[in-house]
PDB file of C-alpha atoms in Angstrom:
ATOM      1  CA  UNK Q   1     102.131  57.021  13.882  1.00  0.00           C
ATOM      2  CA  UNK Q   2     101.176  56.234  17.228  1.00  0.00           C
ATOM      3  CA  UNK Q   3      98.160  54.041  18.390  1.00  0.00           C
ATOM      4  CA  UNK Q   4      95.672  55.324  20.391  1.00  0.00           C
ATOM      5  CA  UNK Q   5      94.918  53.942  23.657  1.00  0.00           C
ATOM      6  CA  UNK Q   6      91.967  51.722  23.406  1.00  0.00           C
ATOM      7  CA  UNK Q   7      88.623  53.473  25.419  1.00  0.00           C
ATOM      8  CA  UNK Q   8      88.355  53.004  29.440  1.00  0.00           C
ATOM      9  CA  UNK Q   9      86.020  49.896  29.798  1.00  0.00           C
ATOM     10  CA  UNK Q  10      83.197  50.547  32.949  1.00  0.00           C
ATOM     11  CA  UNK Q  11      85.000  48.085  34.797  1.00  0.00           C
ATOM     12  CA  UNK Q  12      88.888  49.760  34.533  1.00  0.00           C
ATOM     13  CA  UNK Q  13      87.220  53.277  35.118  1.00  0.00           C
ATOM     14  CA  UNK Q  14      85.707  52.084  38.736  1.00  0.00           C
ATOM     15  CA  UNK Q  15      89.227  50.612  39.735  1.00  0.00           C
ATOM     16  CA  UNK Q  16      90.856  53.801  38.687  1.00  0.00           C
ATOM     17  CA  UNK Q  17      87.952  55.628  40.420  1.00  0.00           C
ATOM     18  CA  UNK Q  18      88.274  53.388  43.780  1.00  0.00           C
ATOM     19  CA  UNK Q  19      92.120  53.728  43.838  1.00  0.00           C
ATOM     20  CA  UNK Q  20      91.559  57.192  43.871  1.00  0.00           C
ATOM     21  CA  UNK Q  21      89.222  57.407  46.402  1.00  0.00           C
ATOM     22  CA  UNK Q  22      91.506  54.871  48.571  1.00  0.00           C
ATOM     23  CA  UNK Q  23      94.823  56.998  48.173  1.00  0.00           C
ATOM     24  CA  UNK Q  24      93.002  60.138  48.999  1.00  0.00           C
ATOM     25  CA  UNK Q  25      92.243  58.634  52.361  1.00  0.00           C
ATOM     26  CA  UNK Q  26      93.673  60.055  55.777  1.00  0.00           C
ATOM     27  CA  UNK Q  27      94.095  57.683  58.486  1.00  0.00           C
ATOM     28  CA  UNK Q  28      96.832  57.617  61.908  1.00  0.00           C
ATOM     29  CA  UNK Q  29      98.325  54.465  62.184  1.00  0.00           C
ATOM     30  CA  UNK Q  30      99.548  54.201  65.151  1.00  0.00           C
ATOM     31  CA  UNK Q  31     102.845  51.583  65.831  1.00  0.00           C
ATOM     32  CA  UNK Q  32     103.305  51.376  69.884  1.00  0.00           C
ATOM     33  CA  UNK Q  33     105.828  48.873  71.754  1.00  0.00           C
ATOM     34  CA  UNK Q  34     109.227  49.199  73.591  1.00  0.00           C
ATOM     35  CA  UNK Q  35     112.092  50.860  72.470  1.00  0.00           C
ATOM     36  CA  UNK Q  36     113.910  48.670  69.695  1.00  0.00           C
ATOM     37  CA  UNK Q  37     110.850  47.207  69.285  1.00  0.00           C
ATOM     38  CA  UNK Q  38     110.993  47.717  65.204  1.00  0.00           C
ATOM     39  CA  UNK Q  39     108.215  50.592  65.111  1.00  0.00           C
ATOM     40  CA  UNK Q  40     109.749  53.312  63.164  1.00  0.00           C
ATOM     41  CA  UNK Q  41     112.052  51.000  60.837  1.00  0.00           C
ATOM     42  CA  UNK Q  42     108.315  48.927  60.282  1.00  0.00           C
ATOM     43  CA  UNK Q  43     106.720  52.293  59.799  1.00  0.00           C
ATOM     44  CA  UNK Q  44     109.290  54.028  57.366  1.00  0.00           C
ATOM     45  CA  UNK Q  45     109.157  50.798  55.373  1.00  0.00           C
ATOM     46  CA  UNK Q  46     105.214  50.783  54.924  1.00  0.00           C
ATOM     47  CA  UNK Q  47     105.748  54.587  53.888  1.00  0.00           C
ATOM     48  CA  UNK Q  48     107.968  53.699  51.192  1.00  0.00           C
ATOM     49  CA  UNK Q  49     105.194  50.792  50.013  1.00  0.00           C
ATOM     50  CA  UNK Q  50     102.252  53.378  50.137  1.00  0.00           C
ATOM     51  CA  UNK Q  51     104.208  56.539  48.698  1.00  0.00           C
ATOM     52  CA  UNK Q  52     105.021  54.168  45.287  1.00  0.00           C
ATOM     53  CA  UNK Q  53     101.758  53.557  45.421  1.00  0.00           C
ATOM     54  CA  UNK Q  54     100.661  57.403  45.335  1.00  0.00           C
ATOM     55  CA  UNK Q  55      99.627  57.619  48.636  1.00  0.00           C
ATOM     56  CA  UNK Q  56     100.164  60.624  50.675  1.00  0.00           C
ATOM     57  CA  UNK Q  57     102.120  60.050  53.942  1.00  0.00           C
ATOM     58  CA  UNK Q  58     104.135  61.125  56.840  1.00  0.00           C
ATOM     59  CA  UNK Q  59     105.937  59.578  59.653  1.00  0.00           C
ATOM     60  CA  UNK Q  60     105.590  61.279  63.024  1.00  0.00           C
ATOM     61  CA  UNK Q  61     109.521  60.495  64.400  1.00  0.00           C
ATOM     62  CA  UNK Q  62     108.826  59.814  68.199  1.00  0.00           C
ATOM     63  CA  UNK Q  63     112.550  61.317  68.739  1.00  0.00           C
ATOM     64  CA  UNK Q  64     111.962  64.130  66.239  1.00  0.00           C
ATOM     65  CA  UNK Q  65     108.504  65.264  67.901  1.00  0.00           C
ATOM     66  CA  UNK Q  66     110.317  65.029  71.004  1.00  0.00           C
ATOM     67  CA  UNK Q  67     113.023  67.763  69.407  1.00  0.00           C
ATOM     68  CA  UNK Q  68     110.930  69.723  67.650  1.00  0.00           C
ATOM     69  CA  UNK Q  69     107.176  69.651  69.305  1.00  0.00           C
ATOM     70  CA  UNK Q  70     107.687  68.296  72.897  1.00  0.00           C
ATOM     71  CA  UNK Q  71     111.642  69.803  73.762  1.00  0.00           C
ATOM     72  CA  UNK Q  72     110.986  70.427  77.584  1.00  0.00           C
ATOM     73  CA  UNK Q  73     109.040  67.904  78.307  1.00  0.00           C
ATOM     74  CA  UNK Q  74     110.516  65.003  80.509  1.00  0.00           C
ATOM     75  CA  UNK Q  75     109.677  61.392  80.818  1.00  0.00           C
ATOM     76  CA  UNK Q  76     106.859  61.600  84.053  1.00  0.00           C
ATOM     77  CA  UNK Q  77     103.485  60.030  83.511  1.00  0.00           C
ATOM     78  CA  UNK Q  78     102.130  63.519  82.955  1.00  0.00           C
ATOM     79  CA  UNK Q  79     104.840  64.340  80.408  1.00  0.00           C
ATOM     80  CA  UNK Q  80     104.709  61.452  78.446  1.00  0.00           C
ATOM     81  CA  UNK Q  81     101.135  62.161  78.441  1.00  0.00           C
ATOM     82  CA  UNK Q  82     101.272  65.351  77.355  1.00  0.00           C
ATOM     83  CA  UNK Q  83     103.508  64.271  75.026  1.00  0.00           C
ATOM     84  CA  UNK Q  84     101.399  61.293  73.238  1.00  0.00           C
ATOM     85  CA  UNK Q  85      98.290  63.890  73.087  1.00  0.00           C
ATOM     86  CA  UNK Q  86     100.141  66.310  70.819  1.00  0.00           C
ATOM     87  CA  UNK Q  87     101.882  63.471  68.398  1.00  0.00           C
ATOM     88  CA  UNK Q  88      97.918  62.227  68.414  1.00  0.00           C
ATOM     89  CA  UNK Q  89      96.729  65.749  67.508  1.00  0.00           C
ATOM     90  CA  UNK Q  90      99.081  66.292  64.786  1.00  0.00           C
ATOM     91  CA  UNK Q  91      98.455  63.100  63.658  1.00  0.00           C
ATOM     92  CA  UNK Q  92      94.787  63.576  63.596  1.00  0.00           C
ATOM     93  CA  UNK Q  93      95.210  67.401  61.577  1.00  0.00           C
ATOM     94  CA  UNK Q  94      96.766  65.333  58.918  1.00  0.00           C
ATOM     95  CA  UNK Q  95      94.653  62.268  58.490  1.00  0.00           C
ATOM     96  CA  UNK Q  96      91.346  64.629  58.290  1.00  0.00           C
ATOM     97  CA  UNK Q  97      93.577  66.590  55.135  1.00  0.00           C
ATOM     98  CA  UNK Q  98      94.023  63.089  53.548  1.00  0.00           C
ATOM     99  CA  UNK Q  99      97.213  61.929  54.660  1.00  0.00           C
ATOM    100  CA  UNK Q 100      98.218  58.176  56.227  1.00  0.00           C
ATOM    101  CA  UNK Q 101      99.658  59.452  59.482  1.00  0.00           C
ATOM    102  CA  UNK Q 102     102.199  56.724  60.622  1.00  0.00           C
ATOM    103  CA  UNK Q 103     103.407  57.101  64.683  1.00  0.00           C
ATOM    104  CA  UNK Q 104     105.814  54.878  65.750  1.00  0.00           C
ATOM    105  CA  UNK Q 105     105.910  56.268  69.387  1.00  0.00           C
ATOM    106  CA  UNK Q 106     105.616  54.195  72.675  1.00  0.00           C
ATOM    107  CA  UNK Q 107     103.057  55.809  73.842  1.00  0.00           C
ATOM    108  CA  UNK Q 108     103.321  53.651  77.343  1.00  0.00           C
ATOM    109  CA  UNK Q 109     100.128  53.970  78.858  1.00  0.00           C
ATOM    110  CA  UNK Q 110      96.623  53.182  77.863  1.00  0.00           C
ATOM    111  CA  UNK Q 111      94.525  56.072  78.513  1.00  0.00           C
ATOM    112  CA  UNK Q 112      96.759  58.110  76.574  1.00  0.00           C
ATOM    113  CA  UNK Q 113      95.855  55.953  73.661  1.00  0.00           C
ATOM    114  CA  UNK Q 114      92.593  55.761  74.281  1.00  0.00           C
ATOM    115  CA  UNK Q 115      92.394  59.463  74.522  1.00  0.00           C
ATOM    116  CA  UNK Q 116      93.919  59.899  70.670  1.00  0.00           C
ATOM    117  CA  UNK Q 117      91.766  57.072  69.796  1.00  0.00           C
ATOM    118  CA  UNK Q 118      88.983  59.287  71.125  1.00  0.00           C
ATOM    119  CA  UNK Q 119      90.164  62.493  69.140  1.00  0.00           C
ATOM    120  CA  UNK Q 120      89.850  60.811  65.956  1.00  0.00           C
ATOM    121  CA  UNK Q 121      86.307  59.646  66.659  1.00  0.00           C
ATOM    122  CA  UNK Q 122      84.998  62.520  67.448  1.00  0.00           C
ATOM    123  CA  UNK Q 123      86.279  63.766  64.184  1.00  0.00           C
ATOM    124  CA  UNK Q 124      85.488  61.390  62.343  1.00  0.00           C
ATOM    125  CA  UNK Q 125      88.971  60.395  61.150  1.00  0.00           C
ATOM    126  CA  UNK Q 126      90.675  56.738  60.953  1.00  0.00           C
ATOM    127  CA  UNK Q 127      92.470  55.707  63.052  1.00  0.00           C
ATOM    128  CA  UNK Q 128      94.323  52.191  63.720  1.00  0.00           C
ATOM    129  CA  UNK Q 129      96.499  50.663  66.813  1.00  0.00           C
ATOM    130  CA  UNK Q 130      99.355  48.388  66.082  1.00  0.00           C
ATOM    131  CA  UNK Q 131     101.365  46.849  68.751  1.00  0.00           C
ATOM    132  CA  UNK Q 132     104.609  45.767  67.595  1.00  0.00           C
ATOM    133  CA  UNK Q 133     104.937  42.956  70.285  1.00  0.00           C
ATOM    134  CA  UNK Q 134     108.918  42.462  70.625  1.00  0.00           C
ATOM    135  CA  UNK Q 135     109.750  40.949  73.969  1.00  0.00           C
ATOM    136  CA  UNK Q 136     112.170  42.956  76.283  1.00  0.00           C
ATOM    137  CA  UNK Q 137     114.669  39.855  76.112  1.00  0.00           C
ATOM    138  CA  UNK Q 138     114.602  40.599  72.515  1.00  0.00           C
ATOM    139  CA  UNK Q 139     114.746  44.621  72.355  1.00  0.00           C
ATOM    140  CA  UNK Q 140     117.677  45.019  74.840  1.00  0.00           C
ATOM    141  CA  UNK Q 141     119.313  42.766  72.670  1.00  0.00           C
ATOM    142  CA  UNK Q 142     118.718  45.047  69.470  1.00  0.00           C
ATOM    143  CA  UNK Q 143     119.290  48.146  71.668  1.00  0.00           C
ATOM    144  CA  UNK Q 144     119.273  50.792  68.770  1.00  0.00           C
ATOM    145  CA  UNK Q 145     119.590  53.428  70.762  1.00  0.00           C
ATOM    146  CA  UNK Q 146     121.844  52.157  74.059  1.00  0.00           C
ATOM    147  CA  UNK Q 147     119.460  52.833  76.121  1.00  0.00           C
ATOM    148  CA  UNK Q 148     118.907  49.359  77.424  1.00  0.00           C
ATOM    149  CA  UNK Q 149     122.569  49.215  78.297  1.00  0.00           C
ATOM    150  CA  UNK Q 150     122.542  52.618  80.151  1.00  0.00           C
ATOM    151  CA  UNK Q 151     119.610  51.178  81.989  1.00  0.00           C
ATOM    152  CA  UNK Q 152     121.615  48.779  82.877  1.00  0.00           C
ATOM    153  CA  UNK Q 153     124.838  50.672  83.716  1.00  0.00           C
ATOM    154  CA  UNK Q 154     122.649  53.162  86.104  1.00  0.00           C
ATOM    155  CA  UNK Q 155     123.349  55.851  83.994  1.00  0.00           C
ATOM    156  CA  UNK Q 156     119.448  56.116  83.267  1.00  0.00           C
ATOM    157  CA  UNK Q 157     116.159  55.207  84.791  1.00  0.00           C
ATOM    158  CA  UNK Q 158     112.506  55.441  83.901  1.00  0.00           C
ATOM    159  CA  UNK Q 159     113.247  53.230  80.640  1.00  0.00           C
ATOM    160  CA  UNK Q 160     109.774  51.701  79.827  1.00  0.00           C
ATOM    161  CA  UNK Q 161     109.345  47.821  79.876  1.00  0.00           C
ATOM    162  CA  UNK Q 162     112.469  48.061  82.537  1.00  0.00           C
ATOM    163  CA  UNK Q 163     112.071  49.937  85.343  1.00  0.00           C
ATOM    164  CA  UNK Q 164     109.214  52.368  84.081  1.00  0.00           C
ATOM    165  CA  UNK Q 165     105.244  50.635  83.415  1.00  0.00           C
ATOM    166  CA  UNK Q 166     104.580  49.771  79.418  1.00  0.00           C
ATOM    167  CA  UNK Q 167     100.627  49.030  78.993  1.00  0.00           C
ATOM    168  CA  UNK Q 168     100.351  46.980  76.300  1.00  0.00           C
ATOM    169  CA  UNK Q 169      97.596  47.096  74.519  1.00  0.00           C
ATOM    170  CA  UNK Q 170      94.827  44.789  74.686  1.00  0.00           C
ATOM    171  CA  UNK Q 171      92.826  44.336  71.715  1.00  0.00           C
ATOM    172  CA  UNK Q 172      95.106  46.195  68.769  1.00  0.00           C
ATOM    173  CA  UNK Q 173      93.467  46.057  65.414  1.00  0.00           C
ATOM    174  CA  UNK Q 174      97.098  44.053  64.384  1.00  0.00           C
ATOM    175  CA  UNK Q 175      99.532  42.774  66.816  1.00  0.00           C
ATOM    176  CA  UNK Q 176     103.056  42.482  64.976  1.00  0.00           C
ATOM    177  CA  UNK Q 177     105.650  40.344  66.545  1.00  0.00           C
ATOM    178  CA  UNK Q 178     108.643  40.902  64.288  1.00  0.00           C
ATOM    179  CA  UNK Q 179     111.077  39.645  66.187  1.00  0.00           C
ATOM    180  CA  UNK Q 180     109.911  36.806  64.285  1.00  0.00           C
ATOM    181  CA  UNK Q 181     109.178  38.128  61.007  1.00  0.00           C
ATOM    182  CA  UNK Q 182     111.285  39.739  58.457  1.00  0.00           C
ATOM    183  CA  UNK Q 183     110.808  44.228  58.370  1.00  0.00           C
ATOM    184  CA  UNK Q 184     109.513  43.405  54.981  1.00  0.00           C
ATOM    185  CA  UNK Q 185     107.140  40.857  56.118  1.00  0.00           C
ATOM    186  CA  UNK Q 186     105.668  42.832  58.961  1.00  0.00           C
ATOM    187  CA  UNK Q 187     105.176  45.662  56.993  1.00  0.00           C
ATOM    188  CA  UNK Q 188     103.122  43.658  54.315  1.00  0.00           C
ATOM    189  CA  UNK Q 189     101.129  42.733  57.332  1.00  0.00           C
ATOM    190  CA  UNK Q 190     100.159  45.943  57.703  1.00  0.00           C
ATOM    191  CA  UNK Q 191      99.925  46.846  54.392  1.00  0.00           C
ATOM    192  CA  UNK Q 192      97.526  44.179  54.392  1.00  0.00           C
ATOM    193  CA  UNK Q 193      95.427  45.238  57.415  1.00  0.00           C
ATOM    194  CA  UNK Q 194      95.180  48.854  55.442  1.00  0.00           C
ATOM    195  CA  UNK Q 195      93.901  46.990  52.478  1.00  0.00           C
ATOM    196  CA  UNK Q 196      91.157  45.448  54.587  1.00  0.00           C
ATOM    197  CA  UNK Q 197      90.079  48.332  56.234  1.00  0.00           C
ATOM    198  CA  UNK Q 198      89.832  49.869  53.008  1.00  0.00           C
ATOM    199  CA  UNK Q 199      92.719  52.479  53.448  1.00  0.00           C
ATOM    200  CA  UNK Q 200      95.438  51.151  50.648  1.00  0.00           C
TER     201      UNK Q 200
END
């Protein structure tokens, strides 16, 4: 014979309720900085966090976007522009259908940012900038993706933070520096900054 679960008090009913409420929230989360930065390993490791905890998410792979969504496009200002606006209004569709939209794309210049920042206003969706502040020194050291060492070898040019502009943002809503911090660590910094905003 089994016991019966004792009757939701007012109290653990409003939690349930809140959590609820909390994981049905949309919101981009944007992760910018130079390549090898950390963004997308930082971003893939909050997703795991907020998917155990039943929240609805996606990660909007720079490369993949660049494959899939932006295949033509080069590296000019005006490309990389063009570029940033459709990750930011993909990112937006999802977040206003209740999913945490995490971008861990460059996204070099300002206005471009601003613009997506802009988007989401105007619809009324959340929307958060992270700058995952790794030094150059530091990311051509990591070099995930050999870029900095084609760079270097003249193979390629236009790598941003090197010999291409990177406009770092001025007043994120969390600046990450996890080239001394832990992946773990710097995504429970941002797992905390969702939690004060209301969002996890």
């Amino acid at each position: 014979m089994t016991t019966p679960s004792p009757p939701q008090t007012r109290h653990t009913k409003e939690l349930t309720e809140k959590r609820m409420s909390v994981t049905g929230q949309g919101a981009t989360v944007w992760l910018t900085g130079l390549p090898s930065a950390g963004k997308t390993t930082i971003a893939y490791a909050l997703a795991e966090r907020l998917r155990a905890e039943g929240h609805r998410v996606e990660v909007l792979d720079g490369d993949e976007i660049r494959e899939f969504l932006s295949a033509g496009l080069g590296f000019s200002r005006e490309d990389r522009h063009t570029n940033v606006q459709r990750i930011g209004f993909v990112a937006e569709l999802l977040a206003s259908h209740g999913v945490k939209a995490l971008v861990p794309v460059i996204a070099p210049f300002a206005d471009s940012r601003e613009a997506v920042a802009k988007r989401h206003a105007a619809a009324g969706t959340r929307y958060l900038e992270v700058h995952v502040a790794t030094p150059v020194e530091v990311c051509s050291e990591r070099d995930v993706k050999g870029l900095y060492a084609k760079q270097a070898a003249g193979e390629i040019s236009g790598l941003t933070g090197v010999d291409d502009p990177y406009e770092a943002p001025q007043a994120p809503d969390l600046r990450i520096e996890s080239h001394t911090q832990t992946v773990r660590e710097s995504a429970s910094a941002l797992h905390a900054l969702l939690t004060e905003r209301g969002l996890a």
